CSV table of C-alpha atoms in Angstrom, one decimal:
chain,number,residue,atom,x,y,z
A,1,ASP,CA,0.0,0.0,0.0
A,2,GLY,CA,3.1,2.2,0.2
A,3,LYS,CA,2.8,5.4,2.3
A,4,GLY,CA,-0.3,5.6,4.4
A,5,MET,CA,-3.2,7.9,3.4
A,6,ARG,CA,-4.1,11.0,5.4
A,7,ILE,CA,-7.9,10.7,5.9
A,8,LEU,CA,-10.3,13.1,7.6
A,9,HIS,CA,-13.8,12.1,8.7
A,10,VAL,CA,-16.2,14.9,9.6
A,11,VAL,CA,-19.3,13.9,11.6
A,12,PRO,CA,-21.6,16.1,13.7
A,13,SER,CA,-21.6,13.9,16.8
A,14,TYR,CA,-19.3,11.1,18.0
A,15,LEU,CA,-18.9,8.5,20.6
A,16,PRO,CA,-19.5,8.4,23.5
A,17,ALA,CA,-22.7,10.2,22.5
A,18,TRP,CA,-24.4,6.9,22.1
A,19,ARG,CA,-27.9,8.5,22.0
A,20,TYR,CA,-27.4,9.3,18.3
A,21,GLY,CA,-27.6,5.7,17.3
A,22,GLY,CA,-25.9,3.7,14.5
A,23,PRO,CA,-24.0,6.4,12.4
A,24,ILE,CA,-21.5,7.3,15.1
A,25,ARG,CA,-20.8,3.7,15.8
A,26,SER,CA,-20.3,3.1,12.0
A,27,VAL,CA,-18.1,6.0,11.4
A,28,HIS,CA,-15.8,5.0,14.3
A,29,GLY,CA,-15.7,1.4,13.1
A,30,LEU,CA,-14.6,2.5,9.7
A,31,ALA,CA,-12.1,5.1,11.0
A,32,ALA,CA,-10.5,2.7,13.5
A,33,ALA,CA,-10.2,-0.1,10.9
A,34,GLN,CA,-8.5,2.3,8.5
A,35,ALA,CA,-6.1,3.4,11.2
A,36,ALA,CA,-5.3,-0.3,12.1
A,37,LEU,CA,-4.3,-0.8,8.4
A,38,GLY,CA,-1.6,1.9,8.9
A,39,HIS,CA,-3.3,5.1,7.7
A,40,GLN,CA,-3.3,8.5,9.4
A,41,VAL,CA,-7.0,9.0,10.4
A,42,GLU,CA,-8.5,12.0,12.1
A,43,VAL,CA,-12.1,12.9,13.0
A,44,PHE,CA,-13.5,16.4,13.3
A,45,THR,CA,-16.7,16.5,15.4
A,46,THR,CA,-18.6,18.4,18.1
A,47,ASP,CA,-19.1,17.9,21.8
A,48,ALA,CA,-22.9,17.4,21.3
A,49,ASP,CA,-24.7,15.0,23.5
A,50,GLY,CA,-28.4,15.9,23.4
A,51,ALA,CA,-29.1,18.9,25.7
A,52,LYS,CA,-25.7,18.3,27.4
A,53,ARG,CA,-22.1,18.4,26.2
A,54,LEU,CA,-19.7,15.5,26.2
A,55,ALA,CA,-17.1,15.6,29.0
A,56,VAL,CA,-14.2,15.6,26.5
A,57,PRO,CA,-11.2,17.9,26.0
A,58,THR,CA,-11.9,20.4,23.2
A,59,ASP,CA,-8.3,21.8,23.1
A,60,ARG,CA,-6.5,18.7,21.9
A,61,PRO,CA,-7.2,15.4,20.0
A,62,VAL,CA,-8.4,12.3,21.9
A,63,ASP,CA,-6.9,9.0,20.8
A,64,ARG,CA,-9.8,6.5,20.3
A,65,ASP,CA,-8.5,3.1,18.9
A,66,GLY,CA,-5.7,4.8,17.0
A,67,VAL,CA,-8.0,7.6,15.6
A,68,ALA,CA,-7.2,11.2,16.5
A,69,VAL,CA,-10.6,12.6,17.4
A,70,HIS,CA,-10.9,16.4,17.6
A,71,TYR,CA,-14.0,17.5,19.6
A,72,PHE,CA,-15.0,21.2,18.9
A,73,ARG,CA,-17.4,23.1,21.1
A,74,GLY,CA,-20.9,23.5,19.6
A,75,ALA,CA,-22.6,26.9,19.4
A,76,PHE,CA,-26.0,28.3,18.6
A,77,PRO,CA,-28.0,26.9,16.7
A,78,ARG,CA,-27.0,23.6,18.3
A,79,ARG,CA,-29.6,21.6,16.4
A,80,LEU,CA,-27.6,22.3,13.2
A,81,TYR,CA,-24.3,21.3,15.1
A,82,ARG,CA,-22.8,24.7,14.4
A,83,SER,CA,-19.2,24.9,15.6
A,84,PRO,CA,-16.9,27.9,14.6
A,85,GLY,CA,-13.9,25.9,15.9
A,86,LEU,CA,-14.6,23.0,13.6
A,87,ALA,CA,-15.1,25.3,10.6
A,88,ARG,CA,-11.8,27.1,11.4
A,89,ALA,CA,-9.9,23.7,11.7
A,90,CYS,CA,-11.3,22.6,8.3
A,91,ARG,CA,-10.1,25.8,6.7
A,92,GLU,CA,-6.6,25.5,8.3
A,93,ARG,CA,-6.0,21.8,8.0
A,94,LEU,CA,-7.7,20.3,4.9
A,95,ARG,CA,-5.0,21.0,2.4
A,96,GLU,CA,-2.6,18.8,4.4
A,97,LEU,CA,-4.9,15.8,3.9
A,98,ASP,CA,-5.5,13.4,1.0
A,99,VAL,CA,-9.3,12.8,1.3
A,100,ALA,CA,-12.2,14.0,3.4
A,101,HIS,CA,-15.2,11.7,4.2
A,102,LEU,CA,-18.2,13.8,5.4
A,103,HIS,CA,-21.0,12.0,7.2
A,104,SER,CA,-24.5,13.6,7.2
A,105,VAL,CA,-26.6,16.1,5.2
A,106,PHE,CA,-28.8,19.0,6.5
A,107,LEU,CA,-26.2,19.8,9.2
A,108,LEU,CA,-23.5,22.5,9.2
A,109,PRO,CA,-20.3,20.5,9.8
A,110,THR,CA,-20.8,18.8,6.4
A,111,ARG,CA,-21.4,22.1,4.6
A,112,VAL,CA,-18.4,23.9,6.1
A,113,ALA,CA,-16.1,20.9,5.5
A,114,ALA,CA,-17.2,20.6,1.9
A,115,ARG,CA,-16.6,24.3,1.2
A,116,ALA,CA,-13.1,24.1,2.8
A,117,ALA,CA,-12.3,20.9,0.8
A,118,ARG,CA,-13.3,22.6,-2.5
A,119,ARG,CA,-11.1,25.6,-1.7
A,120,ALA,CA,-8.2,23.3,-0.8
A,121,GLY,CA,-8.7,21.2,-3.9
A,122,VAL,CA,-9.1,18.1,-1.7
A,123,PRO,CA,-11.6,15.5,-3.0
A,124,TYR,CA,-14.4,14.6,-0.6
A,125,LEU,CA,-17.2,12.0,-0.2
A,126,VAL,CA,-20.6,12.7,1.3
A,127,ALA,CA,-22.4,9.9,3.2
A,128,PRO,CA,-26.0,11.0,3.7
A,129,ARG,CA,-26.4,8.2,6.4
A,130,GLY,CA,-30.0,7.5,5.5
A,131,MET,CA,-31.1,11.1,5.5
A,132,LEU,CA,-31.9,11.4,1.8
A,133,VAL,CA,-35.1,9.5,1.7
A,134,PRO,CA,-38.2,11.2,0.1
A,135,GLU,CA,-40.7,9.7,2.5
A,136,LEU,CA,-38.7,10.7,5.6
A,137,ILE,CA,-38.2,14.3,4.3
A,138,ARG,CA,-42.0,14.5,3.6
A,139,GLY,CA,-42.7,13.1,7.1
A,140,ARG,CA,-40.3,15.4,9.0
A,141,GLY,CA,-39.7,19.1,8.1
A,142,ARG,CA,-40.4,18.7,4.4
A,143,TRP,CA,-40.2,22.4,3.4
A,144,ARG,CA,-37.4,23.2,5.8
A,145,LYS,CA,-35.2,20.4,4.4
A,146,ARG,CA,-36.1,21.1,0.7
A,147,PHE,CA,-35.1,24.8,1.3
A,148,TRP,CA,-31.8,23.6,3.0
A,149,LEU,CA,-31.1,21.3,0.1
A,150,HIS,CA,-31.7,24.1,-2.4
A,151,LEU,CA,-29.8,26.7,-0.6
A,152,PHE,CA,-26.8,24.9,1.0
A,153,ASP,CA,-26.5,21.2,0.3
A,154,ARG,CA,-26.9,21.2,-3.5
A,155,ARG,CA,-23.4,22.6,-3.9
A,156,THR,CA,-22.1,20.3,-1.1
A,157,LEU,CA,-23.5,17.3,-3.0
A,158,SER,CA,-22.7,18.4,-6.5
A,159,GLY,CA,-19.1,19.1,-5.6
A,160,ALA,CA,-18.5,15.7,-4.0
A,161,ALA,CA,-16.2,13.2,-5.7
A,162,ALA,CA,-18.7,10.5,-4.7
A,163,ILE,CA,-21.8,9.9,-2.7
A,164,HIS,CA,-21.2,7.1,-0.2
A,165,VAL,CA,-24.3,5.0,0.3
A,166,THR,CA,-24.4,1.9,2.6
A,167,SER,CA,-26.8,-0.1,0.4
A,168,ARG,CA,-28.4,-0.1,-3.1
A,169,ILE,CA,-31.7,0.9,-1.5
A,170,GLU,CA,-30.1,4.0,0.0
A,171,GLY,CA,-28.6,5.0,-3.3
A,172,THR,CA,-31.9,4.7,-5.1
A,173,ASP,CA,-33.6,6.8,-2.4
A,174,ALA,CA,-30.9,9.5,-2.6
A,175,ALA,CA,-31.3,9.7,-6.4
A,176,ARG,CA,-35.1,10.3,-6.0
A,177,VAL,CA,-34.3,13.4,-3.8
A,178,VAL,CA,-31.4,14.9,-5.7
A,179,LEU,CA,-31.6,14.2,-9.4
A,180,SER,CA,-28.1,15.1,-10.5
A,181,LEU,CA,-26.0,13.3,-7.9
A,182,PRO,CA,-22.2,12.6,-8.4
A,183,PRO,CA,-21.3,8.9,-8.7
A,184,ARG,CA,-22.7,6.7,-6.0
A,185,VAL,CA,-20.4,4.2,-4.3
A,186,VAL,CA,-21.8,1.4,-2.1
A,187,LEU,CA,-19.7,0.9,1.0
A,188,PRO,CA,-21.5,-1.1,3.7
A,189,ASN,CA,-21.2,-0.7,7.4
A,190,GLY,CA,-19.3,-3.4,9.3
A,191,ILE,CA,-18.9,-5.3,12.5
A,192,ALA,CA,-16.0,-6.1,14.8
A,193,ALA,CA,-14.6,-9.5,13.9
A,194,GLU,CA,-14.6,-10.6,17.6
A,195,GLU,CA,-18.4,-10.4,17.6
A,196,LEU,CA,-18.5,-13.4,15.4
A,197,THR,CA,-16.8,-15.7,17.9
A,198,ARG,CA,-18.3,-14.3,21.1
A,199,PRO,CA,-20.1,-17.0,23.2
A,200,THR,CA,-23.7,-16.2,24.0
A,201,PRO,CA,-23.9,-14.7,27.5
A,202,ALA,CA,-26.7,-15.9,29.9
A,203,ARG,CA,-30.0,-14.1,29.8
A,204,PRO,CA,-29.5,-10.6,31.3
A,205,PRO,CA,-31.4,-9.4,34.5
A,206,CYS,CA,-33.6,-7.1,32.3
A,207,LEU,CA,-35.3,-10.3,31.0
A,208,ALA,CA,-36.2,-11.5,34.5
A,209,PRO,CA,-39.9,-10.7,34.0
A,210,LEU,CA,-40.0,-13.2,31.1
A,211,GLY,CA,-38.7,-16.2,32.9
A,212,GLU,CA,-37.5,-18.6,30.2
A,213,ALA,CA,-40.2,-17.6,27.7
A,214,PRO,CA,-39.1,-17.1,24.1
A,215,TYR,CA,-39.0,-13.5,22.8
A,216,ALA,CA,-38.7,-11.5,19.6
A,217,LEU,CA,-36.4,-8.5,19.9
A,218,PHE,CA,-36.4,-5.0,18.6
A,219,LEU,CA,-33.1,-3.3,19.2
A,220,GLY,CA,-32.2,0.3,18.3
A,221,ARG,CA,-33.2,3.9,18.7
A,222,LEU,CA,-37.0,4.2,19.3
A,223,SER,CA,-38.1,6.4,16.4
A,224,TRP,CA,-41.3,7.0,14.4
A,225,LYS,CA,-39.7,5.7,11.3
A,226,LYS,CA,-39.1,2.3,12.9
A,227,ARG,CA,-42.9,1.7,12.9
A,228,LEU,CA,-43.0,0.1,16.3
A,229,ASP,CA,-46.8,0.5,16.4
A,230,ARG,CA,-46.9,-2.3,13.7
A,231,LEU,CA,-44.8,-4.4,16.0
A,232,VAL,CA,-47.1,-3.9,18.9
A,233,ALA,CA,-50.1,-4.7,16.7
A,234,ALA,CA,-48.5,-8.0,15.8
A,235,ILE,CA,-48.3,-9.2,19.4
A,236,PRO,CA,-52.0,-10.5,19.7
A,237,LEU,CA,-51.6,-12.2,16.3
A,238,ALA,CA,-48.5,-14.2,17.4
A,239,PRO,CA,-48.4,-17.4,19.6
A,240,PRO,CA,-49.5,-16.4,23.1
A,241,GLU,CA,-46.3,-17.9,24.7
A,242,LEU,CA,-44.1,-15.4,22.8
A,243,HIS,CA,-42.9,-12.2,24.4
A,244,TRP,CA,-41.7,-9.1,22.7
A,245,VAL,CA,-38.7,-7.0,23.9
A,246,VAL,CA,-38.0,-3.5,22.8
A,247,ALA,CA,-34.5,-2.3,23.7
A,248,GLY,CA,-33.1,1.2,22.9
A,249,ASN,CA,-33.2,4.8,24.0
A,250,ASP,CA,-36.5,6.7,23.5
A,251,ASP,CA,-35.5,10.3,22.7
A,252,GLU,CA,-38.9,10.8,20.9
A,253,GLY,CA,-41.0,9.8,23.9
A,254,LEU,CA,-42.8,7.0,22.1
A,255,ILE,CA,-43.1,4.5,25.0
A,256,PRO,CA,-46.2,5.9,26.7
A,257,ARG,CA,-48.1,5.6,23.4
A,258,LEU,CA,-46.9,2.1,22.6
A,259,GLU,CA,-47.7,1.0,26.2
A,260,ALA,CA,-51.2,2.4,25.8
A,261,GLN,CA,-51.6,0.6,22.5
A,262,ALA,CA,-50.5,-2.7,24.1
A,263,TRP,CA,-53.0,-2.2,27.0
A,264,GLY,CA,-55.8,-1.6,24.5
A,265,LEU,CA,-54.9,-4.8,22.7
A,266,GLY,CA,-54.7,-6.8,26.0
A,267,VAL,CA,-51.0,-7.7,25.5
A,268,ALA,CA,-49.2,-5.3,27.8
A,269,ALA,CA,-47.9,-8.3,29.9
A,270,ARG,CA,-46.1,-9.6,26.8
A,271,LEU,CA,-44.4,-6.3,25.8
A,272,HIS,CA,-41.2,-5.3,27.7
A,273,PHE,CA,-39.1,-2.1,27.4
A,274,THR,CA,-35.5,-2.4,28.6
A,275,GLY,CA,-34.1,1.1,27.8
A,276,GLU,CA,-30.7,1.6,26.3
A,277,VAL,CA,-28.4,-1.4,26.3
A,278,HIS,CA,-24.7,-1.9,25.7
A,279,GLY,CA,-21.9,-4.4,25.9
A,280,GLU,CA,-22.6,-7.7,27.6
A,281,GLU,CA,-26.3,-6.9,28.2
A,282,LYS,CA,-26.8,-6.1,24.5
A,283,ALA,CA,-24.9,-9.2,23.4
A,284,ALA,CA,-27.1,-11.3,25.7
A,285,LEU,CA,-30.3,-9.8,24.4
A,286,LEU,CA,-29.3,-10.6,20.8
A,287,GLY,CA,-27.9,-14.0,21.4
A,288,ASN,CA,-30.9,-15.3,23.4
A,289,ALA,CA,-33.6,-13.9,21.1
A,290,LEU,CA,-35.8,-16.1,18.9
A,291,ALA,CA,-35.2,-13.4,16.2
A,292,LEU,CA,-34.5,-9.8,15.7
A,293,VAL,CA,-37.5,-7.9,14.2
A,294,LEU,CA,-37.0,-4.6,12.3
A,295,PRO,CA,-40.2,-3.2,10.9
A,296,SER,CA,-38.7,0.1,9.7
A,297,ARG,CA,-40.3,2.3,7.0
A,298,SER,CA,-36.8,3.1,5.9
A,299,GLU,CA,-33.4,1.9,7.2
A,300,ASN,CA,-30.5,2.8,4.9
A,301,PHE,CA,-28.5,-0.1,6.2
A,302,GLY,CA,-29.5,-1.7,9.6
A,303,ILE,CA,-26.3,-2.4,11.6
A,304,VAL,CA,-28.4,-4.3,14.2
A,305,VAL,CA,-29.2,-6.8,11.5
A,306,LEU,CA,-25.4,-7.6,11.2
A,307,GLU,CA,-25.2,-7.8,15.0
A,308,SER,CA,-28.0,-10.3,15.2
A,309,LEU,CA,-26.5,-12.4,12.5
A,310,ALA,CA,-23.1,-12.3,14.1
A,311,ALA,CA,-24.8,-13.6,17.3
A,312,GLY,CA,-26.1,-16.5,15.2
A,313,ARG,CA,-29.8,-15.4,15.3
A,314,PRO,CA,-32.1,-14.9,12.3
A,315,VAL,CA,-33.8,-11.6,11.4
A,316,VAL,CA,-37.2,-10.5,10.3
A,317,VAL,CA,-37.0,-7.3,8.2
A,318,THR,CA,-39.1,-5.2,5.9
A,319,PRO,CA,-38.2,-4.4,2.3
A,320,GLY,CA,-37.2,-0.8,3.3
A,321,VAL,CA,-34.2,-2.2,5.3
A,322,GLY,CA,-31.0,-1.8,3.3
A,323,LEU,CA,-29.8,-5.3,4.2
A,324,ALA,CA,-33.0,-6.9,2.9
A,325,PRO,CA,-31.3,-8.4,-0.2
A,326,GLU,CA,-28.7,-10.1,2.0
A,327,VAL,CA,-31.4,-11.4,4.4
A,328,ARG,CA,-33.0,-13.0,1.4
A,329,GLU,CA,-29.9,-15.0,0.9
A,330,GLY,CA,-31.1,-17.4,3.6
A,331,CYS,CA,-30.5,-15.7,7.0
A,332,GLY,CA,-34.0,-14.5,7.8
A,333,LEU,CA,-37.3,-13.4,6.4
A,334,VAL,CA,-38.3,-10.3,4.5
A,335,VAL,CA,-41.9,-9.4,5.0
A,336,GLU,CA,-44.3,-6.5,4.4
A,337,PRO,CA,-44.5,-4.1,7.4
A,338,GLU,CA,-48.0,-5.3,8.3
A,339,PRO,CA,-48.8,-6.7,11.8
A,340,ALA,CA,-50.1,-10.0,10.3
A,341,ALA,CA,-47.0,-10.6,8.2
A,342,LEU,CA,-44.6,-9.7,11.1
A,343,ALA,CA,-46.5,-12.1,13.5
A,344,ALA,CA,-46.6,-14.9,10.9
A,345,ALA,CA,-42.8,-14.6,10.3
A,346,VAL,CA,-42.0,-14.8,14.1
A,347,ALA,CA,-44.5,-17.6,14.6
A,348,ARG,CA,-42.8,-19.6,11.8
A,349,LEU,CA,-39.3,-19.2,13.3
A,350,HIS,CA,-40.8,-20.2,16.7
A,351,ALA,CA,-42.4,-23.3,15.2
A,352,GLU,CA,-39.3,-24.3,13.2
A,353,PRO,CA,-36.3,-24.0,15.6
A,354,ALA,CA,-34.0,-26.0,13.3
A,355,ALA,CA,-34.7,-23.6,10.4
A,356,ALA,CA,-34.1,-20.6,12.7
A,357,THR,CA,-30.7,-22.0,13.8
A,358,TRP,CA,-29.8,-22.7,10.2
A,359,MET,CA,-30.7,-19.1,9.2
A,360,GLY,CA,-28.5,-17.7,12.0
A,361,THR,CA,-25.6,-19.9,11.0
A,362,THR,CA,-25.9,-18.8,7.4
A,363,GLY,CA,-26.0,-15.2,8.5
A,364,ARG,CA,-22.9,-15.5,10.6
A,365,ALA,CA,-21.0,-16.9,7.7
A,366,LEU,CA,-22.2,-14.1,5.4
A,367,VAL,CA,-21.1,-11.5,8.0
A,368,ALA,CA,-17.6,-13.1,8.3
A,369,GLU,CA,-17.2,-13.1,4.6
A,370,ARG,CA,-18.3,-9.6,3.7
A,371,PHE,CA,-19.0,-7.4,6.7
A,372,THR,CA,-16.0,-7.3,9.1
A,373,TRP,CA,-14.7,-3.8,9.6
A,374,GLU,CA,-11.3,-4.8,8.1
A,375,ALA,CA,-13.0,-6.0,4.9
A,376,VAL,CA,-15.0,-2.7,4.7
A,377,ALA,CA,-12.0,-0.6,5.4
A,378,ARG,CA,-10.0,-2.2,2.6
A,379,GLN,CA,-12.9,-1.6,0.3
A,380,SER,CA,-13.0,2.1,1.4
A,381,LEU,CA,-9.3,2.6,0.6
A,382,THR,CA,-9.8,1.2,-2.9
A,383,ILE,CA,-12.6,3.8,-3.4
A,384,TYR,CA,-10.3,6.6,-2.1
A,385,GLU,CA,-7.5,5.5,-4.4
A,386,GLU,CA,-9.9,5.6,-7.4
A,387,ILE,CA,-11.1,9.0,-6.4
A,388,LEU,CA,-7.5,10.3,-6.0
A,389,ALA,CA,-6.5,8.9,-9.4
A,390,ARG,CA,-9.3,11.0,-11.0
A,391,ALA,CA,-8.6,14.2,-9.0
A,392,PRO,CA,-6.4,16.7,-10.8
A,393,GLY,CA,-3.1,17.3,-9.1
A,394,ARG,CA,-4.0,15.3,-6.1
A,395,GLU,CA,-1.9,12.2,-6.7
A,396,ARG,CA,-0.2,11.0,-3.6
A,397,GLU,CA,3.6,11.0,-3.5
């Protein structure tokens, strides 16, 4: 590979701000794997953590798994992740680097980094991270986001060397929002190789109310786009011995409504909320589940699908989940996001444990072959090399 590349990732929020869900985990997985392959990798981000700030230094980089993470103080308006320090660092540092990888749209760090990269003549990629989906834009702030696209992000997107999508579905969605996109490159999210060999921990204490009853699991940020109301509506249609566990942080305050729905259907005793889970507890929830169920309206990728398959458990997903084509290869069931279809899929896996085990084993092999972070990082470096080869005057020494 010769001399290592100098790579910058720009992302509005970063670990340990876990509340922001999958993207920060994915960006760090990619950055750390690139660093492990011998490249100089930096991250520019903010100290955002909901209404609070992360307790991190903002005057020097923090080493996270070989990645130099620079946290900059956020400023008003915080919902756009504005940070004058981040903007200044982009202007001062970008010309020293080979390539910039910008994660998000509709937020200021991407816009300021893209502008600095264009001025420095540094090629950049934009990863929309599932935010360029027509139905989601219509559902949330349609006019505000269309105005933002027109005013700010059109130049950001058109000036990119490539648009990084994590699945074919995400690429198709993005092209429906912005008609004249630069080339799209598919680079999936990944998973740590050690997750493939981890023995399944015993059932965690949060499952004590279930006893030894089998359960279907939803794991992830509780959000309107995940269509959890469909999952709750599936409970009375599934075998009565089955329980349903919903694990994840509830920033949108959906739990009271979902609990009321379960009470109304007479199935409140079979629905359990655990709150946010990490580490051993999360691994135990995944490894002991009958199946993971993800009824999302739109899921540009679905990292939790990989986590379930790595734990050897099958998945039930809807066609809007980016990994649906891979699930169809034999590691789960792809069904319409209707309560009856979700209930029937879970009932089938419950009735056929040998088939469920076979699907989980097939999924684990698929993840090992295509979706470890090292494999994904190597793929990303090939993409960067191709972009640099096309960029005028940017060949690396």
